[in-house]
Short mmCIF file of C-alpha atoms in Angstrom, two decimals:
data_model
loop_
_atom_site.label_atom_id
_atom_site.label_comp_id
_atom_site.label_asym_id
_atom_site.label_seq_id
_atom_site.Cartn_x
_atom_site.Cartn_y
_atom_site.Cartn_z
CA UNK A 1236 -0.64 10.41 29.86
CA UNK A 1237 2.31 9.83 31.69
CA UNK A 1238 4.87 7.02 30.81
CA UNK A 1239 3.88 4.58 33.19
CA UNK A 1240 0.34 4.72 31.99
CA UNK A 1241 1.28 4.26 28.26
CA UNK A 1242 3.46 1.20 29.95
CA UNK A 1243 0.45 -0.15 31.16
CA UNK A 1244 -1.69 0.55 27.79
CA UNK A 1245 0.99 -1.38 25.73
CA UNK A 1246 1.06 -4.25 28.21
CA UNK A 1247 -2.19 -4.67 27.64
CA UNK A 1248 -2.17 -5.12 23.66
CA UNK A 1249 -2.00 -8.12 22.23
CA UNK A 1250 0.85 -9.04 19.63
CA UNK A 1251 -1.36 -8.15 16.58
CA UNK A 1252 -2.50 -4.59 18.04
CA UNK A 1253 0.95 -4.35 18.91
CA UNK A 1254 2.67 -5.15 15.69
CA UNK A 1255 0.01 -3.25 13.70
CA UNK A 1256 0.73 -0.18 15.77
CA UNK A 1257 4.52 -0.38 15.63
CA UNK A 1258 4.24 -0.88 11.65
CA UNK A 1259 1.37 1.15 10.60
CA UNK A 1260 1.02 3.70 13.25
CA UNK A 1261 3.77 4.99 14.88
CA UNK A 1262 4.32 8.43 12.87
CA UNK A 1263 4.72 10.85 15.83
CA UNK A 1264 4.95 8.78 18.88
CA UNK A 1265 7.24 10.54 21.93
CA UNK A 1266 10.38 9.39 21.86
CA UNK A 1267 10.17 7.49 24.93
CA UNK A 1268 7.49 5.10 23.70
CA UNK A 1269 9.49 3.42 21.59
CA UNK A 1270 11.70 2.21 24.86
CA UNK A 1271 8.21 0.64 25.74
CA UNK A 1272 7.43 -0.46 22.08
CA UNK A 1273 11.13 -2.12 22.39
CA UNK A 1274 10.56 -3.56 26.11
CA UNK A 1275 7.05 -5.58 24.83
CA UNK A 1276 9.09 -7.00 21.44
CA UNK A 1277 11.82 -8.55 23.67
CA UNK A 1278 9.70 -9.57 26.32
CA UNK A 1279 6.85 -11.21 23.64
CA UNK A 1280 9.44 -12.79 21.37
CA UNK A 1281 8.44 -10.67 18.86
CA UNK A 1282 10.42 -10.11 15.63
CA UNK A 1283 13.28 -7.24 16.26
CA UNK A 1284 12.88 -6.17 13.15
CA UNK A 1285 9.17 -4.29 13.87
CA UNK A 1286 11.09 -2.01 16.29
CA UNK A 1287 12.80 -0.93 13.05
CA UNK A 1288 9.14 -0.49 11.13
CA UNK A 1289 8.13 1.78 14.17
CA UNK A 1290 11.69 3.89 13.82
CA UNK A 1291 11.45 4.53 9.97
CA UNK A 1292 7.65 5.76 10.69
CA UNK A 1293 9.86 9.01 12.06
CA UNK A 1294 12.30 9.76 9.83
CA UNK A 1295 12.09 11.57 6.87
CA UNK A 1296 13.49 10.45 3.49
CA UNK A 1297 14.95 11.19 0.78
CA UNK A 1298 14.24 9.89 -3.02
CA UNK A 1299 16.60 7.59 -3.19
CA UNK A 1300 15.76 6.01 -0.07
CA UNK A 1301 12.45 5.46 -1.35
CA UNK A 1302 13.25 3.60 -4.35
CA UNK A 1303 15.51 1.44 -2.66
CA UNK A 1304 12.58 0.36 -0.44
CA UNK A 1305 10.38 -0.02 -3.66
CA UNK A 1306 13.10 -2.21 -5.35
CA UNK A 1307 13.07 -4.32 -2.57
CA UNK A 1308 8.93 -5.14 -3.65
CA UNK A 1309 10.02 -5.12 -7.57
CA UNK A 1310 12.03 -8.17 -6.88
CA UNK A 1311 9.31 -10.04 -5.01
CA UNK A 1312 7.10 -12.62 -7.37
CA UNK A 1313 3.86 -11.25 -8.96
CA UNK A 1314 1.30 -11.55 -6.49
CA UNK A 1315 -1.32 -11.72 -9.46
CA UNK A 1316 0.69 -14.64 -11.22
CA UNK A 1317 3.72 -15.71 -9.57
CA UNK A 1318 5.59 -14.99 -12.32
CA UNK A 1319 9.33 -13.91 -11.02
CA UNK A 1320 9.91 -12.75 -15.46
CA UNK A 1321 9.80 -9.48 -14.85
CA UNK A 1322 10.26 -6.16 -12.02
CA UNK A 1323 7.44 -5.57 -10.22
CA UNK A 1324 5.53 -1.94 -10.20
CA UNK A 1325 2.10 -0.46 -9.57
CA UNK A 1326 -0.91 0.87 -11.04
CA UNK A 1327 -4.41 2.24 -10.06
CA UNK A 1328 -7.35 0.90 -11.35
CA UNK A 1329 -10.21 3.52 -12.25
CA UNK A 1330 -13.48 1.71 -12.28
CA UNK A 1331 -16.72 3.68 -12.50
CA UNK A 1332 -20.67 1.08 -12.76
CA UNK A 1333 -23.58 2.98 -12.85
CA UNK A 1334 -26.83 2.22 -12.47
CA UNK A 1335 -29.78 4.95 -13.94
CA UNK A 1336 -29.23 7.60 -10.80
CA UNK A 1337 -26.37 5.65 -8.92
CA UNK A 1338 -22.75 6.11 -10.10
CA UNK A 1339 -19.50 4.07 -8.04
CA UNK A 1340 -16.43 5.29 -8.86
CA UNK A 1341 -13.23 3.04 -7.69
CA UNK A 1342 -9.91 3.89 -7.82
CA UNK A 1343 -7.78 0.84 -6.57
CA UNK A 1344 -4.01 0.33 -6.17
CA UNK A 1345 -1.93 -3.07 -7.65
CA UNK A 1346 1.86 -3.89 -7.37
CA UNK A 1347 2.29 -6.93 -9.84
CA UNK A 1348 4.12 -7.36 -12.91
CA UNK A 1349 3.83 -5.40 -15.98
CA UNK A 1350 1.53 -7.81 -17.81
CA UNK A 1351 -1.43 -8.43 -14.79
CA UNK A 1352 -1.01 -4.54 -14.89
CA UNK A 1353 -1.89 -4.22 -18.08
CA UNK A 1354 -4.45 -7.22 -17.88
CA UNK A 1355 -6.06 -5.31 -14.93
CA UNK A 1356 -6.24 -1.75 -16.36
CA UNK A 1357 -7.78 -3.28 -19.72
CA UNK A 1358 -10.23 -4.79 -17.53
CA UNK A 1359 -10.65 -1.77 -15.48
CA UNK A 1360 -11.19 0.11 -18.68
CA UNK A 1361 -13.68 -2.17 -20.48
CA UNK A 1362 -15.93 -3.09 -17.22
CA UNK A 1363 -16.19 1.00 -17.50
CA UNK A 1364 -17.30 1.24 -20.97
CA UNK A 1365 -19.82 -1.25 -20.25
CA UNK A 1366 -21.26 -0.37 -16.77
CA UNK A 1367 -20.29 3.28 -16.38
CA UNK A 1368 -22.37 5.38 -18.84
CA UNK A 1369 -25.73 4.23 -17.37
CA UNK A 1370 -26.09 6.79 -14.34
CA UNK A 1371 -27.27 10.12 -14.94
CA UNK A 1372 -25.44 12.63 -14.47
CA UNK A 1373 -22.16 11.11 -12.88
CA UNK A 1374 -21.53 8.22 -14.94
CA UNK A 1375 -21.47 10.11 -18.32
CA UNK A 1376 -19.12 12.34 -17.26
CA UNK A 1377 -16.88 10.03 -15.03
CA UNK A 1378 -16.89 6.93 -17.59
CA UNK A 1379 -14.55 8.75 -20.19
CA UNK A 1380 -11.97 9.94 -17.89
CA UNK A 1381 -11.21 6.71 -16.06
CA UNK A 1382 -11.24 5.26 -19.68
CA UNK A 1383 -8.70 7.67 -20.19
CA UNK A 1384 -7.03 6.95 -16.68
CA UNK A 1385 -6.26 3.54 -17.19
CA UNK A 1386 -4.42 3.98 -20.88
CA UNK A 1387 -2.35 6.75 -19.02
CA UNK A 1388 -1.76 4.52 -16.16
CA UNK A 1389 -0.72 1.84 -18.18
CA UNK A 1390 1.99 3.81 -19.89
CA UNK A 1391 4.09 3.76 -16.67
CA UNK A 1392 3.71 -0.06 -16.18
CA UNK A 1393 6.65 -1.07 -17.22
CA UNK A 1394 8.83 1.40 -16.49
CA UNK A 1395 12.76 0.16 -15.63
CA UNK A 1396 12.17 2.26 -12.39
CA UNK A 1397 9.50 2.28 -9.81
CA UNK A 1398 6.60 4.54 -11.23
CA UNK A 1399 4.69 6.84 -8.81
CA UNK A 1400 2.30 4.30 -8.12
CA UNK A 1401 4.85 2.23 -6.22
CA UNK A 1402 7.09 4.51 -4.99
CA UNK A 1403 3.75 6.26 -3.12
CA UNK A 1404 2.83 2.61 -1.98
CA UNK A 1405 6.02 2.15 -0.44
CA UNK A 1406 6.14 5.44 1.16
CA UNK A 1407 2.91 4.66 2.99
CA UNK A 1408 4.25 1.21 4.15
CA UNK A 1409 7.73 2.87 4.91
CA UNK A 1410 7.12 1.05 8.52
CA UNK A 1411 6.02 -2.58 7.54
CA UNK A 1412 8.78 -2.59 4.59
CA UNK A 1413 11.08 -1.42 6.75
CA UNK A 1414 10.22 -4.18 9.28
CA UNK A 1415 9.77 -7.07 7.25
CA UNK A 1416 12.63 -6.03 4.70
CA UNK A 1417 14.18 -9.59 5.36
CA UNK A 1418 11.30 -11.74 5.36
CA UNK A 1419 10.26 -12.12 1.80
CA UNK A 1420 7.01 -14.27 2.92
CA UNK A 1421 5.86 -11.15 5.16
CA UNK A 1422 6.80 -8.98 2.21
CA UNK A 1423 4.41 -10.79 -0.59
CA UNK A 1424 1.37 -10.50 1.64
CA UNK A 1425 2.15 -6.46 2.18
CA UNK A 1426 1.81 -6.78 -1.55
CA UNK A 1427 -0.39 -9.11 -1.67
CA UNK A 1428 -3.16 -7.32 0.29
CA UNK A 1429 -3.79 -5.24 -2.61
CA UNK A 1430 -4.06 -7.69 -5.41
#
């Protein structure tokens, strides 16, 4: 495509394809495009700041970086309980429900605070002890280790210091962080998405 046609195509977006491309999807796009990205932003009244998401998309960054973009979610309220007590961090939730030859097997992100974590995981853990053992032959062997996932998982929940968990989140939303860093609303429901 030439640049006049990808002018055209990004004309033709509306704000939310738009916005959703420039913060989620712009790992990789020619340099040009973001000229056109910045053109529609102006010219739509769009936040400035979503140029930025699209920019940090192509960058790469150190570890440091990274945790300063997860501290910025540790100091947002609890999305579970809107608690502001305590640092925010994440967890994954390792569900497995079985049912005679049928086995699910979930494994689901959360940023919130240290206690929901642990509320959640404890959940996680006893809806598997109850549900996951009935499915043959998945859910006998599956139940026991996402038992075991959960206790390990909630070892790191409250950690002074973003755990893997949230420092992975916030590497995949490096663009939407990036542009909604001053806009604690749009923040909470990047968060919040998950809960």
């Amino acid at each position: 495509m030439d640049i006049k046609d990808i002018e055209r195509h990004y004309e033709k977006m509306s704000d939310d394809e738009l916005v959703r491309i420039a913060t989620t999807d712009a790992d990789g796009l020619r340099p040009e495009v973001f000229g056109i990205i910045e053109n529609e932003i102006k010219k739509r009244n769009l936040d400035p700041g979503i140029l930025g998401g699209a920019l940090a998309q192509n960058r790469e960054y150190s570890v440091e970086e990274v945790e300063a973009y997860a501290e910025l979610l540790r100091s947002l309220p609890c999305p579970v309980c809107g608690s502001r007590d305590g640092k925010l961090n994440g967890t994954v939730l390792h569900t497995v429900k079985s049912f005679i030859f049928f086995t699910s097997a979930r494994r689901e992100p959360l940023i919130a605070c240290p206690d929901c974590l642990d509320k959640r995981n404890n959940k996680a853990a006893l809806t598997t002890a109850l549900l996951g053992w009935w499915g043959f032959p998945y859910g006998l062997f599956k139940t026991p280790v996402y038992i075991y996932r959960n206790f390990q998982q909630k070892k790191e929940n409250r950690l002074d210091f973003p755990n893997m968990t949230l420092l992975s989140f916030s590497l995949n939303n490096i663009g939407k962080i990036e542009a909604y860093r001053d806009n604690e609303e749009k923040l909470e429901g990047l968060i919040g998405d998950i809960a």
